[in-house]
PDB file of C-alpha atoms in Angstrom:
ATOM      1  CA  MET A 690     -33.038 -59.572  53.133  1.00 53.00           C
ATOM      2  CA  THR A 691     -33.994 -57.928  56.416  1.00 52.00           C
ATOM      3  CA  SER A 692     -34.310 -54.247  57.000  1.00 50.00           C
ATOM      4  CA  THR A 693     -31.078 -54.277  59.053  1.00 51.00           C
ATOM      5  CA  GLN A 694     -29.157 -55.731  56.177  1.00 53.00           C
ATOM      6  CA  LEU A 695     -30.651 -53.139  53.876  1.00 45.00           C
ATOM      7  CA  LEU A 696     -29.569 -50.350  56.199  1.00 47.00           C
ATOM      8  CA  ASN A 697     -26.045 -51.744  56.602  1.00 55.00           C
ATOM      9  CA  ALA A 698     -25.617 -52.330  52.899  1.00 52.00           C
ATOM     10  CA  ARG A 699     -22.943 -50.121  51.330  1.00 54.00           C
ATOM     11  CA  THR A 700     -24.393 -47.704  48.941  1.00 51.00           C
ATOM     12  CA  PRO A 701     -22.463 -47.493  45.694  1.00 52.00           C
ATOM     13  CA  GLN A 702     -20.512 -44.295  45.360  1.00 55.00           C
ATOM     14  CA  THR A 703     -20.992 -42.441  42.109  1.00 51.00           C
ATOM     15  CA  PRO A 704     -17.737 -41.417  40.467  1.00 52.00           C
ATOM     16  CA  PRO A 705     -17.096 -37.716  40.664  1.00 52.00           C
ATOM     17  CA  GLY A 706     -18.144 -36.024  37.459  1.00 49.00           C
ATOM     18  CA  PRO A 707     -15.940 -33.633  35.618  1.00 49.00           C
ATOM     19  CA  ALA A 708     -15.732 -30.271  37.274  1.00 49.00           C
ATOM     20  CA  THR A 709     -17.892 -27.788  35.507  1.00 49.00           C
ATOM     21  CA  GLY A 710     -15.735 -25.017  34.231  1.00 52.00           C
ATOM     22  CA  GLY A 711     -12.123 -26.014  34.737  1.00 60.00           C
ATOM     23  CA  ARG A 712      -9.231 -23.716  35.398  1.00 59.00           C
ATOM     24  CA  ALA A 713      -8.629 -23.043  31.689  1.00 56.00           C
ATOM     25  CA  ALA A 714     -12.299 -22.222  31.141  1.00 57.00           C
ATOM     26  CA  ARG A 715     -12.336 -19.861  34.088  1.00 59.00           C
ATOM     27  CA  ARG A 716      -9.165 -18.181  32.879  1.00 55.00           C
ATOM     28  CA  LYS A 717     -10.661 -17.749  29.405  1.00 56.00           C
ATOM     29  CA  ALA A 718     -13.850 -16.299  30.849  1.00 55.00           C
ATOM     30  CA  GLN A 719     -11.886 -13.860  32.994  1.00 53.00           C
ATOM     31  CA  SER A 720      -9.719 -12.822  30.066  1.00 52.00           C
ATOM     32  CA  SER A 721     -12.774 -12.264  27.885  1.00 51.00           C
ATOM     33  CA  ARG A 722     -14.327 -10.068  30.567  1.00 52.00           C
ATOM     34  CA  LYS A 723     -11.126  -8.076  31.017  1.00 56.00           C
ATOM     35  CA  ARG A 724     -10.331  -7.717  27.303  1.00 63.00           C
ATOM     36  CA  SER A 725      -9.452  -4.164  26.374  1.00 75.00           C
ATOM     37  CA  PRO A 726     -11.274  -2.560  23.436  1.00 82.00           C
ATOM     38  CA  ALA A 727      -7.948  -1.309  22.056  1.00 86.00           C
ATOM     39  CA  ALA A 728      -7.360  -4.291  19.769  1.00 85.00           C
ATOM     40  CA  PRO A 729     -10.854  -4.324  18.171  1.00 87.00           C
ATOM     41  CA  TYR A 730     -10.613  -0.558  17.796  1.00 91.00           C
ATOM     42  CA  LEU A 731      -7.311  -0.824  15.948  1.00 90.00           C
ATOM     43  CA  GLY A 732      -8.785  -3.513  13.739  1.00 89.00           C
ATOM     44  CA  TYR A 733     -11.707  -1.394  12.610  1.00 89.00           C
ATOM     45  CA  VAL A 734      -9.564   1.719  12.223  1.00 92.00           C
ATOM     46  CA  GLY A 735      -7.229  -0.301  10.008  1.00 92.00           C
ATOM     47  CA  TYR A 736     -10.156  -1.260   7.790  1.00 91.00           C
ATOM     48  CA  PHE A 737     -11.235   2.311   7.193  1.00 91.00           C
ATOM     49  CA  VAL A 738      -7.757   3.838   6.949  1.00 93.00           C
ATOM     50  CA  GLY A 739      -6.617   1.196   4.473  1.00 92.00           C
ATOM     51  CA  ALA A 740      -9.720   1.625   2.323  1.00 91.00           C
ATOM     52  CA  GLY A 741      -9.314   5.405   2.435  1.00 91.00           C
ATOM     53  CA  LEU A 742      -5.708   5.268   1.259  1.00 93.00           C
ATOM     54  CA  ILE A 743      -6.635   2.918  -1.559  1.00 92.00           C
ATOM     55  CA  SER A 744      -9.587   5.064  -2.651  1.00 90.00           C
ATOM     56  CA  GLY A 745      -7.430   8.181  -2.963  1.00 90.00           C
ATOM     57  CA  ALA A 746      -4.660   6.312  -4.759  1.00 92.00           C
ATOM     58  CA  VAL A 747      -6.992   4.674  -7.270  1.00 90.00           C
ATOM     59  CA  VAL A 748      -8.588   7.959  -8.288  1.00 88.00           C
ATOM     60  CA  HIS A 749      -5.456  10.130  -8.374  1.00 90.00           C
ATOM     61  CA  HIS A 750      -3.168   7.510  -9.921  1.00 90.00           C
ATOM     62  CA  PRO A 751      -2.856   9.199 -13.357  1.00 88.00           C
ATOM     63  CA  LEU A 752      -1.549  12.409 -11.755  1.00 89.00           C
ATOM     64  CA  ASP A 753       1.534  10.748 -10.223  1.00 93.00           C
ATOM     65  CA  PRO A 754       1.682   6.975 -10.884  1.00 93.00           C
ATOM     66  CA  ASP A 755       4.754   6.260  -8.740  1.00 95.00           C
ATOM     67  CA  ARG A 756       3.503   8.154  -5.703  1.00 95.00           C
ATOM     68  CA  TYR A 757      -0.045   6.811  -5.737  1.00 94.00           C
ATOM     69  CA  THR A 758       1.096   3.258  -6.408  1.00 95.00           C
ATOM     70  CA  ARG A 759       3.038   3.406  -3.149  1.00 95.00           C
ATOM     71  CA  ILE A 760       0.026   4.866  -1.344  1.00 95.00           C
ATOM     72  CA  ALA A 761      -2.171   2.032  -2.668  1.00 94.00           C
ATOM     73  CA  LEU A 762       0.344  -0.552  -1.436  1.00 95.00           C
ATOM     74  CA  TYR A 763       0.450   1.085   2.006  1.00 95.00           C
ATOM     75  CA  GLY A 764      -3.336   1.038   2.147  1.00 93.00           C
ATOM     76  CA  ALA A 765      -3.445  -2.628   1.157  1.00 93.00           C
ATOM     77  CA  LEU A 766      -0.924  -3.517   3.879  1.00 94.00           C
ATOM     78  CA  VAL A 767      -2.918  -1.616   6.511  1.00 94.00           C
ATOM     79  CA  PHE A 768      -6.146  -3.337   5.428  1.00 93.00           C
ATOM     80  CA  LEU A 769      -4.507  -6.767   5.488  1.00 92.00           C
ATOM     81  CA  ALA A 770      -3.043  -6.121   8.935  1.00 93.00           C
ATOM     82  CA  ALA A 771      -6.509  -5.230  10.203  1.00 92.00           C
ATOM     83  CA  THR A 772      -7.875  -8.402   8.597  1.00 90.00           C
ATOM     84  CA  VAL A 773      -5.304 -10.594  10.313  1.00 89.00           C
ATOM     85  CA  LEU A 774      -6.018  -8.899  13.644  1.00 90.00           C
ATOM     86  CA  ASN A 775      -9.802  -9.239  13.386  1.00 88.00           C
ATOM     87  CA  GLU A 776     -10.072 -12.622  11.676  1.00 86.00           C
ATOM     88  CA  PHE A 777      -7.204 -14.619  13.203  1.00 87.00           C
ATOM     89  CA  VAL A 778      -5.940 -12.938  16.399  1.00 87.00           C
ATOM     90  CA  LEU A 779      -9.121 -11.759  18.103  1.00 85.00           C
ATOM     91  CA  THR A 780     -11.239 -14.753  17.099  1.00 82.00           C
ATOM     92  CA  ARG A 781     -11.496 -17.921  19.200  1.00 80.00           C
ATOM     93  CA  GLU A 782     -11.558 -20.276  16.230  1.00 79.00           C
ATOM     94  CA  ARG A 783      -8.508 -20.546  14.022  1.00 78.00           C
ATOM     95  CA  PRO A 784      -9.375 -21.405  10.404  1.00 77.00           C
ATOM     96  CA  GLY A 785      -7.257 -23.768   8.374  1.00 83.00           C
ATOM     97  CA  LEU A 786      -4.634 -22.697   5.865  1.00 82.00           C
ATOM     98  CA  PRO A 787      -6.929 -22.843   2.767  1.00 86.00           C
ATOM     99  CA  ARG A 788      -9.562 -20.761   4.510  1.00 84.00           C
ATOM    100  CA  MET A 789      -6.919 -18.362   5.794  1.00 86.00           C
ATOM    101  CA  LEU A 790      -5.578 -17.765   2.277  1.00 88.00           C
ATOM    102  CA  ALA A 791      -9.121 -17.273   0.957  1.00 89.00           C
ATOM    103  CA  VAL A 792      -9.868 -14.703   3.667  1.00 88.00           C
ATOM    104  CA  ILE A 793      -6.648 -12.781   3.030  1.00 88.00           C
ATOM    105  CA  GLY A 794      -7.157 -12.739  -0.745  1.00 90.00           C
ATOM    106  CA  SER A 795     -10.816 -11.760  -0.525  1.00 91.00           C
ATOM    107  CA  SER A 796      -9.995  -9.058   2.037  1.00 89.00           C
ATOM    108  CA  LEU A 797      -7.436  -7.533  -0.307  1.00 90.00           C
ATOM    109  CA  MET A 798      -9.985  -7.678  -3.120  1.00 93.00           C
ATOM    110  CA  LEU A 799     -12.616  -6.129  -0.843  1.00 91.00           C
ATOM    111  CA  SER A 800     -10.299  -3.258   0.089  1.00 91.00           C
ATOM    112  CA  PHE A 801      -9.761  -2.323  -3.552  1.00 93.00           C
ATOM    113  CA  GLY A 802     -13.465  -2.685  -4.336  1.00 93.00           C
ATOM    114  CA  ILE A 803     -14.425  -0.345  -1.503  1.00 92.00           C
ATOM    115  CA  GLY A 804     -11.634   2.041  -2.491  1.00 91.00           C
ATOM    116  CA  MET A 805     -12.823   2.157  -6.110  1.00 93.00           C
ATOM    117  CA  LEU A 806     -16.410   2.783  -5.055  1.00 93.00           C
ATOM    118  CA  SER A 807     -15.726   5.454  -2.435  1.00 90.00           C
ATOM    119  CA  GLY A 808     -12.985   7.182  -4.407  1.00 91.00           C
ATOM    120  CA  GLY A 809     -15.020   7.265  -7.606  1.00 92.00           C
ATOM    121  CA  LEU A 810     -17.985   8.801  -5.801  1.00 91.00           C
ATOM    122  CA  GLN A 811     -15.927  11.303  -3.842  1.00 88.00           C
ATOM    123  CA  HIS A 812     -13.936  12.611  -6.821  1.00 88.00           C
ATOM    124  CA  PHE A 813     -16.488  12.131  -9.564  1.00 91.00           C
ATOM    125  CA  HIS A 814     -16.717  15.888 -10.119  1.00 90.00           C
ATOM    126  CA  ASP A 815     -12.942  16.047 -10.518  1.00 88.00           C
ATOM    127  CA  PHE A 816     -12.534  12.980 -12.751  1.00 89.00           C
ATOM    128  CA  PRO A 817     -15.930  12.216 -14.308  1.00 92.00           C
ATOM    129  CA  ALA A 818     -14.669   9.816 -16.985  1.00 91.00           C
ATOM    130  CA  ARG A 819     -12.626   7.821 -14.472  1.00 90.00           C
ATOM    131  CA  GLY A 820     -15.375   7.842 -11.861  1.00 92.00           C
ATOM    132  CA  THR A 821     -17.821   6.435 -14.415  1.00 94.00           C
ATOM    133  CA  ILE A 822     -15.731   3.240 -14.529  1.00 94.00           C
ATOM    134  CA  LEU A 823     -14.592   3.077 -10.903  1.00 94.00           C
ATOM    135  CA  VAL A 824     -18.027   3.271  -9.261  1.00 94.00           C
ATOM    136  CA  PRO A 825     -19.758   0.330 -11.010  1.00 95.00           C
ATOM    137  CA  ALA A 826     -16.559  -1.724 -10.996  1.00 95.00           C
ATOM    138  CA  GLY A 827     -16.187  -1.114  -7.253  1.00 94.00           C
ATOM    139  CA  ILE A 828     -19.742  -2.332  -6.658  1.00 95.00           C
ATOM    140  CA  VAL A 829     -19.138  -5.623  -8.473  1.00 95.00           C
ATOM    141  CA  VAL A 830     -15.653  -6.246  -7.032  1.00 95.00           C
ATOM    142  CA  SER A 831     -16.667  -5.501  -3.441  1.00 94.00           C
ATOM    143  CA  PHE A 832     -19.735  -7.761  -3.686  1.00 94.00           C
ATOM    144  CA  ILE A 833     -17.764 -10.715  -5.049  1.00 94.00           C
ATOM    145  CA  ALA A 834     -15.061 -10.247  -2.407  1.00 93.00           C
ATOM    146  CA  TYR A 835     -17.606 -10.077   0.403  1.00 92.00           C
ATOM    147  CA  VAL A 836     -19.317 -13.292  -0.689  1.00 91.00           C
ATOM    148  CA  ILE A 837     -15.984 -15.113  -0.780  1.00 91.00           C
ATOM    149  CA  LYS A 838     -14.923 -13.721   2.606  1.00 87.00           C
ATOM    150  CA  ASP A 839     -18.201 -14.409   4.425  1.00 86.00           C
ATOM    151  CA  THR A 840     -18.349 -17.944   5.801  1.00 78.00           C
ATOM    152  CA  ASP A 841     -22.148 -17.895   6.134  1.00 80.00           C
ATOM    153  CA  THR A 842     -22.690 -17.167   2.424  1.00 79.00           C
ATOM    154  CA  PRO A 843     -21.943 -19.912  -0.107  1.00 83.00           C
ATOM    155  CA  THR A 844     -19.722 -18.991  -3.034  1.00 83.00           C
ATOM    156  CA  ARG A 845     -22.493 -19.814  -5.492  1.00 84.00           C
ATOM    157  CA  GLY A 846     -24.291 -16.801  -4.060  1.00 82.00           C
ATOM    158  CA  ILE A 847     -22.324 -14.721  -6.556  1.00 89.00           C
ATOM    159  CA  PHE A 848     -24.561 -16.101  -9.306  1.00 88.00           C
ATOM    160  CA  SER A 849     -27.756 -15.901  -7.264  1.00 89.00           C
ATOM    161  CA  LEU A 850     -30.621 -13.463  -7.691  1.00 92.00           C
ATOM    162  CA  LEU A 851     -28.807 -11.017  -5.427  1.00 91.00           C
ATOM    163  CA  GLY A 852     -25.704 -11.252  -7.599  1.00 91.00           C
ATOM    164  CA  LEU A 853     -27.730 -10.534 -10.745  1.00 94.00           C
ATOM    165  CA  THR A 854     -29.325  -7.569  -8.985  1.00 95.00           C
ATOM    166  CA  VAL A 855     -25.915  -6.162  -8.059  1.00 95.00           C
ATOM    167  CA  LEU A 856     -24.756  -6.617 -11.661  1.00 95.00           C
ATOM    168  CA  ALA A 857     -27.852  -4.821 -12.959  1.00 96.00           C
ATOM    169  CA  VAL A 858     -27.325  -1.948 -10.525  1.00 96.00           C
ATOM    170  CA  ALA A 859     -23.703  -1.636 -11.625  1.00 96.00           C
ATOM    171  CA  ALA A 860     -24.714  -1.583 -15.305  1.00 96.00           C
ATOM    172  CA  LEU A 861     -27.399   1.047 -14.731  1.00 96.00           C
ATOM    173  CA  GLY A 862     -24.933   3.074 -12.698  1.00 94.00           C
ATOM    174  CA  PHE A 863     -22.379   2.945 -15.499  1.00 95.00           C
ATOM    175  CA  PHE A 864     -24.780   4.223 -18.167  1.00 95.00           C
ATOM    176  CA  GLY A 865     -26.241   6.844 -15.840  1.00 95.00           C
ATOM    177  CA  LEU A 866     -22.860   8.174 -14.741  1.00 94.00           C
ATOM    178  CA  ARG A 867     -21.683   8.256 -18.340  1.00 94.00           C
ATOM    179  CA  GLN A 868     -24.554  10.584 -19.201  1.00 94.00           C
ATOM    180  CA  VAL A 869     -23.739  12.779 -16.224  1.00 93.00           C
ATOM    181  CA  ALA A 870     -20.066  12.886 -17.206  1.00 92.00           C
ATOM    182  CA  ALA A 871     -20.972  13.854 -20.782  1.00 92.00           C
ATOM    183  CA  SER A 872     -23.145  16.705 -19.550  1.00 91.00           C
ATOM    184  CA  MET A 873     -20.345  17.910 -17.248  1.00 87.00           C
ATOM    185  CA  GLU A 874     -17.889  18.006 -20.138  1.00 79.00           C
ATOM    186  CA  THR A 875     -20.184  20.261 -22.151  1.00 77.00           C
ATOM    187  CA  THR A 876     -20.733  22.577 -19.170  1.00 69.00           C
ATOM    188  CA  PRO A 877     -18.037  25.269 -18.901  1.00 60.00           C
ATOM    189  CA  GLY A 878     -16.084  25.154 -15.698  1.00 56.00           C
ATOM    190  CA  GLY A 879     -17.037  21.587 -14.829  1.00 51.00           C
ATOM    191  CA  GLY A 880     -14.507  19.823 -12.629  1.00 52.00           C
ATOM    192  CA  HIS A 881     -10.960  20.784 -11.846  1.00 50.00           C
ATOM    193  CA  SER A 882      -7.589  19.262 -12.462  1.00 51.00           C
ATOM    194  CA  HIS A 883      -6.109  19.403  -8.915  1.00 57.00           C
ATOM    195  CA  GLY A 884      -3.653  22.200  -9.536  1.00 50.00           C
ATOM    196  CA  THR A 885      -2.828  21.565 -13.181  1.00 49.00           C
ATOM    197  CA  GLU A 886      -4.754  24.527 -14.542  1.00 47.00           C
ATOM    198  CA  GLU A 887      -3.110  27.938 -14.795  1.00 45.00           C
ATOM    199  CA  PRO A 888      -4.211  30.731 -12.450  1.00 47.00           C
ATOM    200  CA  ALA A 889      -6.725  33.125 -13.890  1.00 47.00           C
ATOM    201  CA  ALA A 890      -5.624  36.616 -14.777  1.00 48.00           C
ATOM    202  CA  ASP A 891      -6.418  39.292 -12.226  1.00 50.00           C
ATOM    203  CA  ASP A 892      -8.315  42.299 -13.491  1.00 51.00           C
ATOM    204  CA  HIS A 893      -6.623  44.538 -10.918  1.00 52.00           C
ATOM    205  CA  THR A 894      -3.092  43.636 -11.976  1.00 52.00           C
ATOM    206  CA  PRO A 895      -1.464  46.697 -13.578  1.00 52.00           C
ATOM    207  CA  ALA A 896      -0.512  46.320 -17.171  1.00 50.00           C
ATOM    208  CA  THR A 897       3.170  45.804 -17.772  1.00 52.00           C
ATOM    209  CA  ILE A 898       4.963  48.795 -19.224  1.00 50.00           C
ATOM    210  CA  PRO A 899       6.728  47.876 -22.442  1.00 49.00           C
ATOM    211  CA  SER A 900      10.431  48.201 -22.131  1.00 51.00           C
ATOM    212  CA  THR A 901      12.364  50.689 -24.279  1.00 50.00           C
ATOM    213  CA  ALA A 902      13.390  49.199 -27.548  1.00 51.00           C
ATOM    214  CA  ALA A 903      17.058  48.312 -27.769  1.00 52.00           C
ATOM    215  CA  PRO A 904      19.155  50.676 -29.886  1.00 54.00           C
ATOM    216  CA  ALA A 905      20.114  49.600 -33.333  1.00 53.00           C
ATOM    217  CA  PRO A 906      23.630  48.226 -33.751  1.00 54.00           C
ATOM    218  CA  GLY A 907      26.237  50.931 -34.324  1.00 54.00           C
ATOM    219  CA  THR A 908      24.266  53.664 -32.582  1.00 51.00           C
ATOM    220  CA  SER A 909      25.005  55.215 -29.233  1.00 52.00           C
ATOM    221  CA  ALA A 910      22.946  54.245 -26.281  1.00 50.00           C
ATOM    222  CA  GLN A 911      23.027  57.843 -24.929  1.00 55.00           C
ATOM    223  CA  PRO A 912      19.886  59.896 -25.509  1.00 53.00           C
ATOM    224  CA  GLN A 913      20.221  62.342 -28.388  1.00 57.00           C
ATOM    225  CA  PRO A 914      19.562  66.048 -27.716  1.00 54.00           C
ATOM    226  CA  ALA A 915      16.454  67.477 -29.175  1.00 53.00           C
ATOM    227  CA  SER A 916      16.993  69.149 -32.539  1.00 54.00           C
ATOM    228  CA  THR A 917      16.909  72.946 -32.415  1.00 54.00           C
ATOM    229  CA  PRO A 918      14.193  74.574 -34.464  1.00 56.00           C
ATOM    230  CA  PRO A 919      15.332  76.594 -37.500  1.00 57.00           C
ATOM    231  CA  PRO A 920      15.710  80.365 -36.940  1.00 57.00           C
ATOM    232  CA  HIS A 921      12.648  82.379 -37.700  1.00 54.00           C
ATOM    233  CA  ASP A 922      13.116  84.663 -40.666  1.00 55.00           C
ATOM    234  CA  ASP A 923      11.082  87.757 -40.012  1.00 53.00           C
ATOM    235  CA  GLY A 924      12.556  89.827 -42.907  1.00 53.00           C
ATOM    236  CA  HIS A 925      14.806  91.957 -40.654  1.00 51.00           C
ATOM    237  CA  ALA A 926      17.917  89.890 -40.984  1.00 50.00           C
ATOM    238  CA  GLY A 927      20.897  91.593 -42.476  1.00 50.00           C
ATOM    239  CA  HIS A 928      19.690  95.057 -41.646  1.00 48.00           C
TER     240      HIS A 928
END
């Protein structure tokens, strides 16, 4: 083949490759750059507000069971709403139904674990006996829920060395807090009952004046005149 034939030969055209970054990819990139921080902010606020409502309800439940049961349910709903927003709406990957149910259940469990831990610590001085149980139980429950919720941690991590360490810390915390609670019970003035105790007497309050005794039946209520003293006999009478 001569050089002329080589020059006139048709060079094969390479098929056009796929366009790098299609219209959908560009739209997604633009939307990610323009995303407002309002939604992530609401998600994190929901986490903390829900856990705070649950913590207060768990500790104060014996004072008013009906009221604080409703508060705990409201806190759980707020926490679950934040979980759905952060885990399923704002994420780019949608998990399957089994994983979705596991995340929702573990998130609810995590909210109560955090609420038990924070509420028990915050109100330990007010409810020492209850805080002794809530704090170590909150540590164990929150750890188990976090392991189940985290996709990067296998479920068998609950029984790992870290899980045994968490269990040991919870046990030591229980026995330590029980000793502290026992010492607080023997100390006068330890803790308060959130408004259930009676107000202390004021030293400057004037003493109440006893009321006049009621008259006996059959007697007049009018004051009786003072009895006149007997006449003085000086020996001059009759003179």
